[in-house]
Coordinates of C-alpha atoms in Angstrom, one line a residue:
Chain F
M1 CA 139.1 70.7 120.2
F2 CA 136.2 71.7 118.3
K3 CA 138.2 72.5 115.3
E4 CA 140.0 69.0 115.2
E5 CA 136.7 67.1 115.6
Y6 CA 135.0 69.2 112.9
K7 CA 137.9 68.9 110.5
K8 CA 138.0 65.1 111.3
H9 CA 134.4 64.7 110.5
F10 CA 134.3 66.7 107.3
D11 CA 137.5 65.0 106.2
E12 CA 135.5 61.8 105.9
I13 CA 132.8 63.5 103.6
K14 CA 133.9 63.2 100.1
P15 CA 132.0 63.0 96.8
S16 CA 131.7 59.4 95.6
S17 CA 133.4 58.2 92.7
R18 CA 130.1 57.6 91.0
L19 CA 129.2 61.2 91.5
I20 CA 132.5 62.4 90.1
E21 CA 132.0 60.2 87.1
Q22 CA 128.5 61.4 86.5
T23 CA 129.8 65.0 86.9
K24 CA 132.6 64.5 84.4
K25 CA 130.2 63.0 82.0
R26 CA 127.8 65.8 82.3
M27 CA 130.7 68.3 81.9
M28 CA 131.6 66.7 78.8
E29 CA 128.3 66.7 77.4
E30 CA 128.0 70.3 78.1
Y31 CA 131.2 71.0 76.6
E32 CA 130.3 69.3 73.3
K33 CA 127.1 71.3 73.2
E34 CA 129.1 74.4 73.6
V35 CA 131.6 73.3 71.0
S36 CA 128.8 72.4 68.5
L37 CA 127.2 75.8 69.1
K38 CA 130.5 77.6 68.3
L39 CA 131.2 75.4 65.2
Q40 CA 127.6 76.0 63.8
P41 CA 128.1 78.5 60.7
K42 CA 126.5 81.9 61.1
E43 CA 124.9 81.5 57.6
D44 CA 122.7 78.5 58.8
K45 CA 119.4 78.8 57.8
S46 CA 116.8 79.4 60.4
F47 CA 114.9 76.4 61.9
F48 CA 111.8 77.5 60.3
E49 CA 113.2 76.7 56.9
T50 CA 112.3 73.1 55.7
E51 CA 115.5 72.4 53.9
E52 CA 117.2 69.3 54.8
Q53 CA 119.8 69.5 57.6
E54 CA 121.9 67.0 59.2
V55 CA 119.9 65.4 62.1
S56 CA 122.3 65.3 64.8
P57 CA 121.8 65.8 68.7
E58 CA 123.8 69.2 68.5
N59 CA 121.5 70.5 65.8
V60 CA 118.4 69.5 67.7
I61 CA 119.7 71.3 70.9
A62 CA 120.7 74.3 68.8
K63 CA 117.4 74.4 67.4
G64 CA 115.6 74.0 70.7
R65 CA 117.7 77.0 72.2
I66 CA 116.8 79.2 69.2
K67 CA 113.3 78.3 69.5
K68 CA 113.3 79.1 73.2
Q69 CA 114.7 82.5 72.4
W70 CA 112.0 83.3 69.9
I71 CA 109.4 82.2 72.2
V72 CA 110.8 84.5 74.9
L73 CA 111.0 87.3 72.4
A74 CA 107.5 86.8 71.1
G75 CA 106.1 86.6 74.7
T76 CA 107.8 89.7 75.7
L77 CA 106.5 91.6 72.6
A78 CA 103.0 90.4 73.3
A79 CA 103.0 91.4 76.9
G80 CA 104.4 94.9 76.0
I81 CA 101.6 95.3 73.4
A82 CA 99.1 94.3 75.9
I83 CA 100.3 96.7 78.5
V84 CA 100.4 99.7 76.0
T85 CA 96.8 98.9 74.7
T86 CA 95.5 98.6 78.4
G87 CA 97.2 102.0 79.1
V88 CA 95.6 103.7 76.1
Y89 CA 92.3 102.2 76.9
L90 CA 92.4 103.3 80.5
K91 CA 93.7 106.8 79.5
Q92 CA 90.8 107.2 77.2
H93 CA 88.0 106.2 79.6
L94 CA 89.3 107.4 83.0
K95 CA 91.0 110.6 82.0
L96 CA 92.8 111.3 85.2
V97 CA 93.8 114.9 85.2
S98 CA 96.6 115.2 87.8
Q99 CA 98.7 118.1 88.7
N100 CA 102.3 117.2 88.9
T101 CA 103.4 120.0 91.0
S102 CA 101.1 119.5 94.0
G103 CA 100.3 115.8 93.3
Q104 CA 96.5 116.4 93.7
I105 CA 94.1 114.8 91.6
M106 CA 91.5 117.1 90.4
L107 CA 88.9 115.2 88.7
C108 CA 88.0 111.6 88.1
D109 CA 85.5 111.4 85.3
T110 CA 84.4 107.9 84.4
E111 CA 81.9 109.0 81.9
V112 CA 82.5 107.9 78.3
P113 CA 82.4 111.0 75.9
E114 CA 79.4 111.1 73.7
E115 CA 81.5 111.5 70.5
Q116 CA 82.9 108.0 71.0
E117 CA 79.4 106.3 71.0
E118 CA 78.7 107.4 67.8
T119 CA 79.2 105.0 64.8
T120 CA 81.0 106.4 62.0
T121 CA 79.9 105.6 58.5
G122 CA 80.8 106.9 55.0
T123 CA 83.8 107.1 52.9
A124 CA 87.6 107.2 53.9
L125 CA 87.7 111.0 53.4
D126 CA 84.5 111.5 55.5
I127 CA 86.0 109.3 58.2
E128 CA 89.4 111.3 58.1
Q129 CA 87.6 114.6 58.3
K130 CA 85.3 113.3 61.3
S131 CA 88.4 112.1 63.0
K132 CA 90.1 115.5 62.7
T133 CA 87.1 117.5 63.9
E134 CA 86.8 115.0 66.8
K135 CA 90.3 115.6 67.9
Q136 CA 89.9 119.3 67.6
K137 CA 86.7 119.0 69.8
T138 CA 88.3 116.9 72.4
E139 CA 91.1 119.3 72.8
K140 CA 88.8 122.2 73.2
A141 CA 86.6 120.3 75.6
S142 CA 89.7 119.2 77.6
K143 CA 91.0 122.8 77.9
N144 CA 87.5 124.2 78.8
K145 CA 87.2 121.5 81.3
I146 CA 90.4 122.4 83.2
R147 CA 89.4 126.2 83.0
K148 CA 86.0 125.3 84.3
Q149 CA 87.2 123.4 87.2
N150 CA 89.4 126.3 88.4
K151 CA 86.3 128.7 88.2
S152 CA 83.5 126.7 89.8
E153 CA 85.1 124.1 91.8
L154 CA 82.3 123.4 94.0
E155 CA 79.8 122.9 91.4
S156 CA 81.8 120.6 89.1
I157 CA 83.7 118.7 91.8
A158 CA 80.5 118.2 94.1
G159 CA 78.7 116.7 91.3
R160 CA 81.4 114.1 90.8
S161 CA 81.9 113.3 94.4
R162 CA 82.2 109.4 94.8
G163 CA 82.8 109.4 98.6
S164 CA 80.1 107.4 100.2
G165 CA 78.8 109.1 103.4
I166 CA 80.9 112.2 102.9
V167 CA 79.5 115.5 101.6
L168 CA 81.6 118.0 99.8
D169 CA 80.7 121.5 101.0
Y170 CA 83.5 123.4 99.4
A171 CA 86.5 123.0 97.2
S172 CA 89.0 125.4 95.7
M173 CA 92.7 125.1 94.8
Q174 CA 93.6 126.0 98.4
K175 CA 91.1 123.9 100.5
V176 CA 88.4 121.4 100.7
I177 CA 85.6 121.3 103.1
F178 CA 83.6 118.2 103.7
H179 CA 81.6 116.5 106.4
G180 CA 80.4 113.1 107.4
D181 CA 79.6 111.0 110.4
F182 CA 83.0 112.3 111.9
G183 CA 82.2 116.1 111.6
I184 CA 83.5 118.6 109.5
I185 CA 87.0 118.7 108.0
V186 CA 88.8 121.6 106.4
Y187 CA 91.7 120.2 104.4
N188 CA 94.3 122.5 103.3
L189 CA 95.6 121.2 99.9
A190 CA 98.7 123.1 100.0
D191 CA 99.9 121.8 103.3
R192 CA 98.2 118.6 102.8
A193 CA 97.0 118.6 106.2
I194 CA 93.6 119.1 108.2
S195 CA 93.6 122.7 109.1
T196 CA 90.3 122.8 111.0
Y197 CA 88.2 119.9 112.6
I198 CA 84.6 120.3 114.1
P199 CA 83.7 117.1 115.7
Q200 CA 80.2 115.5 115.1
E201 CA 78.9 116.6 118.6
E202 CA 78.8 120.1 117.5
I203 CA 76.6 119.4 114.4
T204 CA 73.0 118.8 115.0
G205 CA 71.5 120.4 111.7
D206 CA 72.5 121.6 108.3
I207 CA 75.8 122.6 107.2
K208 CA 76.6 125.4 104.9
V209 CA 79.8 127.0 103.7
N210 CA 80.0 130.5 102.3
S211 CA 81.1 131.2 98.8
D212 CA 84.8 131.9 99.4
G213 CA 85.0 129.1 102.0
T214 CA 86.0 131.2 105.0
K215 CA 82.9 130.6 107.2
I216 CA 81.0 127.4 108.2
Y217 CA 77.4 127.8 109.3
L218 CA 75.7 125.2 111.4
F219 CA 72.0 125.5 111.5
E220 CA 70.1 124.2 114.6
S221 CA 66.7 124.6 116.0
V222 CA 66.8 125.1 119.8
N223 CA 63.4 125.3 121.7
G224 CA 61.6 126.3 118.5
E225 CA 64.0 129.1 117.7
N226 CA 66.4 128.9 114.9
E227 CA 70.1 129.2 115.6
V228 CA 73.0 129.5 113.3
K229 CA 76.5 129.1 114.5
E230 CA 78.8 131.0 112.3
Y231 CA 82.4 129.6 112.5
N232 CA 85.2 131.8 111.0
I233 CA 87.8 129.4 109.6
V234 CA 90.3 132.3 109.3
T235 CA 89.9 133.9 112.8
G236 CA 88.8 130.8 114.6
E237 CA 85.9 132.8 116.1
M238 CA 82.4 131.4 116.6
T239 CA 79.4 133.7 116.6
V240 CA 75.9 132.6 117.4
W241 CA 72.9 134.1 115.6
M242 CA 69.3 133.5 116.9
E243 CA 66.0 134.5 115.7
F244 CA 63.4 135.8 118.1
I245 CA 59.6 136.5 117.8
D246 CA 59.0 140.0 119.2
A247 CA 60.9 142.4 121.2
E248 CA 58.4 142.6 124.0
T249 CA 58.6 139.0 124.9
Y250 CA 62.2 139.0 124.2
F251 CA 63.2 141.7 126.4
A252 CA 60.9 141.0 129.2
N253 CA 62.4 140.9 132.5
V254 CA 65.4 142.8 131.0
S255 CA 66.2 146.2 132.4
S256 CA 67.2 148.9 130.1
V257 CA 70.3 151.0 131.0
Y258 CA 72.1 153.8 129.5
G259 CA 75.7 154.1 129.4
S260 CA 78.3 151.5 130.7
G261 CA 80.2 150.4 133.8
A262 CA 81.2 147.2 135.3
D263 CA 79.1 147.8 138.4
L264 CA 75.9 147.8 136.4
Y265 CA 76.6 144.3 135.1
I266 CA 77.2 143.2 138.6
S267 CA 73.9 144.5 140.0
S268 CA 71.9 143.1 137.3
A269 CA 73.6 140.1 136.9
S270 CA 70.8 137.5 137.4
T271 CA 68.4 139.3 135.0
G272 CA 69.8 141.2 132.1
Q273 CA 70.5 144.5 130.6
K274 CA 69.6 146.0 127.4
V275 CA 71.8 148.9 126.1
T276 CA 70.6 151.0 122.9
I277 CA 73.6 151.1 120.6
G278 CA 71.9 152.5 117.5
E279 CA 68.4 152.8 115.9
G280 CA 66.9 149.4 116.1
Y281 CA 70.0 148.0 117.7
Y282 CA 70.6 146.9 121.3
M283 CA 73.3 145.2 123.1
Q284 CA 72.0 142.6 125.5
L285 CA 73.8 141.4 128.4
M286 CA 72.5 138.4 130.3
Y287 CA 74.0 136.5 133.2
Q288 CA 72.9 133.1 134.1
A289 CA 73.3 132.0 137.6
P290 CA 74.6 128.6 138.1
S291 CA 72.0 125.9 138.6
L292 CA 71.9 122.2 138.7
D293 CA 72.2 121.6 135.0
K294 CA 73.8 124.9 133.9
L295 CA 77.0 126.7 134.5
A296 CA 77.3 130.2 135.3
S297 CA 77.4 132.3 132.1
L298 CA 77.5 135.7 131.0
S299 CA 76.6 136.5 127.3
V300 CA 76.8 139.7 125.4
S301 CA 74.8 139.9 122.1
I302 CA 73.7 142.3 119.6
I303 CA 70.0 142.5 118.8
N304 CA 68.6 143.7 115.5
I305 CA 65.0 144.6 116.1
K306 CA 64.0 144.8 112.5
E307 CA 65.5 141.6 111.5
K308 CA 64.6 139.9 114.7
T309 CA 67.9 138.5 115.0
E310 CA 70.4 138.0 117.9
Q311 CA 74.1 137.8 117.2
L312 CA 75.7 136.3 120.1
V313 CA 79.1 137.8 120.2
C314 CA 80.6 136.9 123.5
V315 CA 79.9 134.3 126.0
F316 CA 82.0 134.7 129.2
G317 CA 85.1 136.9 129.0
S318 CA 87.3 138.4 131.6
L319 CA 84.3 140.4 132.8
G320 CA 82.2 137.2 133.2
E321 CA 85.0 135.5 135.2
Q322 CA 85.4 138.6 137.4
I323 CA 81.5 138.5 138.3
C324 CA 81.7 134.9 139.0
E325 CA 84.7 135.5 141.3
K326 CA 82.8 138.2 143.1
M327 CA 79.7 136.2 143.5
G328 CA 81.8 133.1 144.6
Q329 CA 80.3 131.1 141.8
P330 CA 82.4 128.6 139.7
F331 CA 83.3 130.0 136.4
G332 CA 84.1 127.9 133.2
G333 CA 82.6 127.1 129.9
Y334 CA 81.1 129.0 127.1
H335 CA 77.4 129.1 126.9
N336 CA 74.7 130.8 125.2
E337 CA 72.2 132.8 127.4
A338 CA 70.0 129.8 127.6
G339 CA 72.7 128.0 129.5
K340 CA 73.6 125.7 126.7
Q341 CA 77.3 125.1 126.6
L342 CA 78.6 125.9 123.2
F343 CA 82.0 124.1 123.3
E344 CA 84.2 122.4 125.6
I345 CA 85.4 124.1 128.8
P346 CA 88.7 125.7 128.0
K347 CA 91.7 125.9 130.2
I348 CA 92.2 129.4 131.4
T349 CA 96.0 129.9 131.7
E350 CA 96.3 133.5 132.9
K351 CA 93.7 135.1 135.1
P352 CA 93.7 138.9 134.6
S353 CA 94.6 140.9 137.8
Q354 CA 91.9 142.8 139.5
E355 CA 93.3 146.1 138.5
D356 CA 93.9 145.2 134.9
A357 CA 90.3 143.9 134.7
N358 CA 88.9 147.0 136.1
E359 CA 91.0 149.2 133.8
E360 CA 89.8 147.1 130.9
N361 CA 86.3 147.5 131.9
K362 CA 86.6 151.0 132.1
E363 CA 88.5 151.3 128.8
E364 CA 86.4 149.0 126.8
G365 CA 83.0 149.8 128.2
M366 CA 80.5 147.8 126.3
E367 CA 82.9 146.4 124.0
T368 CA 83.6 142.8 124.7
Q369 CA 86.4 140.5 123.5
I370 CA 85.8 137.2 122.1
P371 CA 87.7 134.7 124.1
K372 CA 90.7 133.1 122.5
E373 CA 90.1 129.8 123.9
T374 CA 86.7 129.1 122.1
E375 CA 88.1 127.1 119.3
K376 CA 91.3 125.9 120.9
P377 CA 90.9 122.2 121.2
R378 CA 89.9 121.8 117.7
I379 CA 91.6 124.3 115.4
T380 CA 94.9 123.5 114.1
E381 CA 95.4 126.8 112.3
E382 CA 97.0 129.5 114.5
P383 CA 94.4 131.6 115.9
K384 CA 94.5 135.3 115.0
E385 CA 94.4 138.0 117.6
T386 CA 91.0 138.2 119.1
E387 CA 89.0 140.8 117.4
V388 CA 86.8 143.4 119.2
A389 CA 83.2 142.7 118.8
P390 CA 81.8 145.1 116.1
T391 CA 79.6 147.2 118.4
E392 CA 79.0 150.8 118.2
A393 CA 79.5 153.2 120.8
P394 CA 76.4 153.5 123.0
Q395 CA 74.2 156.5 122.2
E396 CA 72.7 158.1 125.2
E397 CA 68.9 158.6 124.8
S398 CA 67.8 162.1 125.8
Chain S
M1 CA 139.8 67.4 68.1
S2 CA 140.4 64.2 70.1
C3 CA 143.5 65.7 71.4
E4 CA 141.6 68.8 72.5
V5 CA 138.9 66.7 74.1
D6 CA 141.5 64.8 76.0
E7 CA 143.1 68.0 77.2
I8 CA 139.6 69.3 78.3
E9 CA 138.9 66.0 80.1
E10 CA 142.3 66.3 82.0
C11 CA 141.2 70.0 82.7
F12 CA 138.0 68.8 84.3
N13 CA 139.7 66.2 86.2
K14 CA 142.2 68.5 87.7
A15 CA 139.3 71.0 88.7
I16 CA 137.3 68.3 90.4
E17 CA 140.4 66.8 92.0
K18 CA 141.4 70.4 93.3
Y19 CA 137.9 71.7 94.4
G20 CA 135.7 68.6 94.5
D21 CA 136.2 67.9 98.1
M22 CA 135.7 71.5 99.2
V23 CA 132.6 72.1 97.0
Y24 CA 131.1 68.8 98.2
R25 CA 131.7 69.4 102.0
I26 CA 130.3 72.9 101.7
A27 CA 127.2 71.6 100.0
V28 CA 126.9 69.0 102.6
N29 CA 127.3 71.6 105.3
Q30 CA 124.6 73.7 103.8
M31 CA 122.2 71.2 102.6
K32 CA 122.5 68.8 105.6
N33 CA 122.1 65.6 103.3
R34 CA 124.2 64.0 100.7
S35 CA 121.7 63.6 97.9
D36 CA 121.2 67.2 97.6
A37 CA 124.7 67.9 98.0
D38 CA 125.3 65.7 95.0
D39 CA 123.1 67.7 92.8
I40 CA 124.8 70.9 94.0
F41 CA 128.2 69.4 93.2
Q42 CA 127.2 68.7 89.7
E43 CA 125.7 72.1 89.1
V44 CA 128.6 73.9 90.5
F45 CA 131.0 72.2 88.2
I46 CA 128.7 72.6 85.1
K47 CA 128.9 76.4 86.0
W48 CA 132.6 76.3 86.5
M49 CA 133.0 74.6 83.1
Q50 CA 131.2 77.6 81.5
Y51 CA 133.1 80.2 83.4
R52 CA 136.5 78.4 83.5
E53 CA 138.2 80.7 81.1
K54 CA 137.4 84.0 83.0
F55 CA 139.3 83.2 86.1
T56 CA 142.3 85.5 86.8
S57 CA 144.1 83.6 89.5
E58 CA 143.8 80.6 91.8
D59 CA 142.4 82.5 94.7
H60 CA 139.8 84.1 92.4
E61 CA 138.8 80.7 91.2
K62 CA 138.6 79.2 94.9
A63 CA 136.7 82.0 96.1
W64 CA 134.1 81.8 93.0
M65 CA 133.8 78.1 93.8
I66 CA 132.9 78.8 97.3
R67 CA 130.5 81.6 96.6
V68 CA 128.7 79.7 93.6
T69 CA 128.3 76.6 96.0
I70 CA 126.9 78.7 98.7
N71 CA 124.5 80.5 96.3
Q72 CA 123.4 77.2 94.7
C73 CA 122.6 75.8 98.0
K74 CA 120.6 79.0 98.8
N75 CA 118.7 78.7 95.5
V76 CA 117.8 75.1 96.1
L77 CA 116.8 75.8 99.8
G78 CA 114.8 78.9 98.7
S79 CA 113.1 77.0 95.8
S80 CA 109.5 76.5 95.9
W81 CA 109.9 72.8 95.3
N82 CA 112.2 72.6 98.2
K83 CA 109.7 74.7 100.4
K84 CA 106.8 72.4 99.5
T85 CA 108.5 69.0 100.0
G86 CA 108.5 67.6 103.4
V87 CA 110.5 64.9 105.1
L88 CA 109.7 61.3 104.3
D89 CA 108.3 59.0 106.9
E90 CA 110.7 56.9 108.9
G91 CA 109.3 53.8 107.2
I92 CA 109.7 54.9 104.0
Q93 CA 113.1 56.2 104.5
N94 CA 114.1 52.8 105.7
T95 CA 113.1 51.2 102.6
L96 CA 115.4 53.4 100.6
V97 CA 118.9 52.3 100.2
Y98 CA 121.4 55.0 100.5
E99 CA 125.1 54.7 99.4
Q100 CA 126.3 56.5 102.6
Q101 CA 124.5 57.2 105.8
D102 CA 123.3 60.7 106.6
I103 CA 125.8 62.7 108.5
A104 CA 123.4 63.8 111.3
E105 CA 123.6 60.2 112.6
E106 CA 127.3 60.1 112.9
S107 CA 128.3 62.6 115.5
P108 CA 126.5 65.0 118.0
L109 CA 128.6 67.7 116.8
M110 CA 127.0 67.4 113.4
E111 CA 123.6 67.5 115.0
A112 CA 124.5 70.7 116.8
I113 CA 125.8 72.1 113.6
E114 CA 122.7 71.1 111.8
K115 CA 120.6 73.2 114.3
L116 CA 122.4 76.3 113.2
P117 CA 121.0 78.7 110.7
K118 CA 122.6 78.2 107.2
K119 CA 124.5 81.4 107.3
Y120 CA 126.1 80.5 110.8
R121 CA 126.9 77.0 109.3
S122 CA 128.7 78.5 106.3
V123 CA 130.9 81.0 108.5
I124 CA 131.7 78.0 110.9
H125 CA 132.7 75.8 108.1
L126 CA 134.8 78.4 106.3
F127 CA 136.5 79.5 109.3
Y128 CA 137.1 76.1 110.9
Y129 CA 137.5 74.0 107.9
E130 CA 138.7 76.1 105.0
D131 CA 140.8 78.4 107.4
L132 CA 139.6 81.5 105.8
S133 CA 140.1 84.8 107.5
I134 CA 137.2 87.1 108.3
A135 CA 138.3 89.4 105.5
E136 CA 138.2 86.5 103.1
M137 CA 134.9 85.4 104.2
S138 CA 133.6 88.8 103.9
Q139 CA 134.7 89.0 100.2
I140 CA 133.4 85.7 99.4
L141 CA 130.0 86.1 101.1
N142 CA 129.7 89.6 99.9
E143 CA 128.9 91.0 103.5
K144 CA 130.6 93.4 105.9
E145 CA 133.5 92.0 108.1
S146 CA 131.4 93.1 111.1
T147 CA 128.6 91.0 109.9
I148 CA 130.8 88.1 109.5
R149 CA 132.3 88.5 113.0
T150 CA 128.7 88.8 114.3
W151 CA 127.6 85.7 112.7
L152 CA 130.7 83.7 113.8
T153 CA 130.3 85.0 117.6
R154 CA 126.6 84.1 117.6
A155 CA 127.3 80.8 115.8
R156 CA 129.9 79.9 118.5
R157 CA 127.7 81.0 121.1
K158 CA 124.9 78.8 120.0
L159 CA 127.3 75.8 119.6
K160 CA 128.5 76.3 123.1
S161 CA 125.1 76.0 124.3
L162 CA 124.4 73.0 122.2
L163 CA 127.5 71.2 122.8
K164 CA 128.0 71.7 126.6
G165 CA 131.6 71.4 127.6
V166 CA 133.2 71.7 124.1
E167 CA 135.7 74.6 123.8
L168 CA 135.4 76.7 120.6

């Protein structure tokens, strides 16, 4: 039904006789052009020559075609030359040094070399000699440049940083550390991925990175005391360093004990304990009972009396949890001894059994473990096994 | 020379006689109007003239004709000129005298066909008018057989919805 109707309709559609005639005429014209082109002798002089030729429509068309071809050829050549010259110019002035293997751009130097600014005057020989020496100089300079970049990455690259609002803290062939409004980012160049991220909320002061790019220091002033958070990129551990004025005020309301044992901490939970671990070194244990704006916290730190520094090595471990449980207080979060929350509250997956905890306490004594969960929400690197805090065995005072 | 010219003229006449209607119908089907179809018709035969010595068989020649016609239509439809030009106002259109009326006015079937996308129009035409198989269409249109089948099915479905009560 449809097919018949369709066919019937299209059967009526035919090209008009006028169209057919026109088409034939055009075809003949085209054919004549074709033939004339074929018949044209190869030894024909080019259309540029002014010798007299037969002025026929075929000749005119042929000329036109050749002219078009020449124009196209000249245009292509001109475009090619323009591209090449632009490329050379850009290469000279931008000097992009890239490493093909890793694909990372090492340096973007937009400064024009001083040598190029000098105007050269003199004889042809002088000019030749100058150009040779310039070449040698530039070759040497480029070699030196590359070597320098490898050696002192931080100095050379930081000076050329063009990122607005971003400060480059460290750079090497392996990683780049930079910070901005967003926080701190440790970017692994080999993996081409962010390996560590510290959010902006954690940064309230200056940021420094050590010379080998393994530690990030976050400087802060808390209640007039200088605090430094030391973040170890490799292990994912955070240690807080604090400065104190004098030992007497610092250790006031802190009972001195000798030896170790879990019960001691429980009994003195709301005050604090001072354990001598060496000459001028103390281990301090502080338990902060929960209050309106503070969570319960247990901190362990090493105090250097001479340097007047406190190294906060642990805030809340299995021991702290145990104490909280015994006292019926809520447990969670990582805090310094002032009750300030250091990081987000981590999810504790496994609670150690009572027996294990007791054994652990007995075995470890004063040694405390830095909890694994500390950096968990932000660190993409696989955290290493938690290290035991570098504490010395307590010495009993006679 | 004159003898050769006569022969060529005859050759052209034969070609137009043989493929003229087919080319023109495909062009009308694609372009939806006769004035554009006229241009396509001329262009296709000019191309045929330049290519005429390279055909290996009649089937080859026919397939080439269909493909070139459809491609030529595509080129015209896709050209910037065509994209930038709009439809004339009715008042102006009435002042122009056409040799033949536009096809859309002639039947509701063609109105429905016109509403189809051009690729569907081409498969419908080749299938229902030129009686080409799906394999042949796939070769001519340079598409997979499954694609042609899909186009044909969709075109039929759309036509069915447009032409209520018509069996395809």
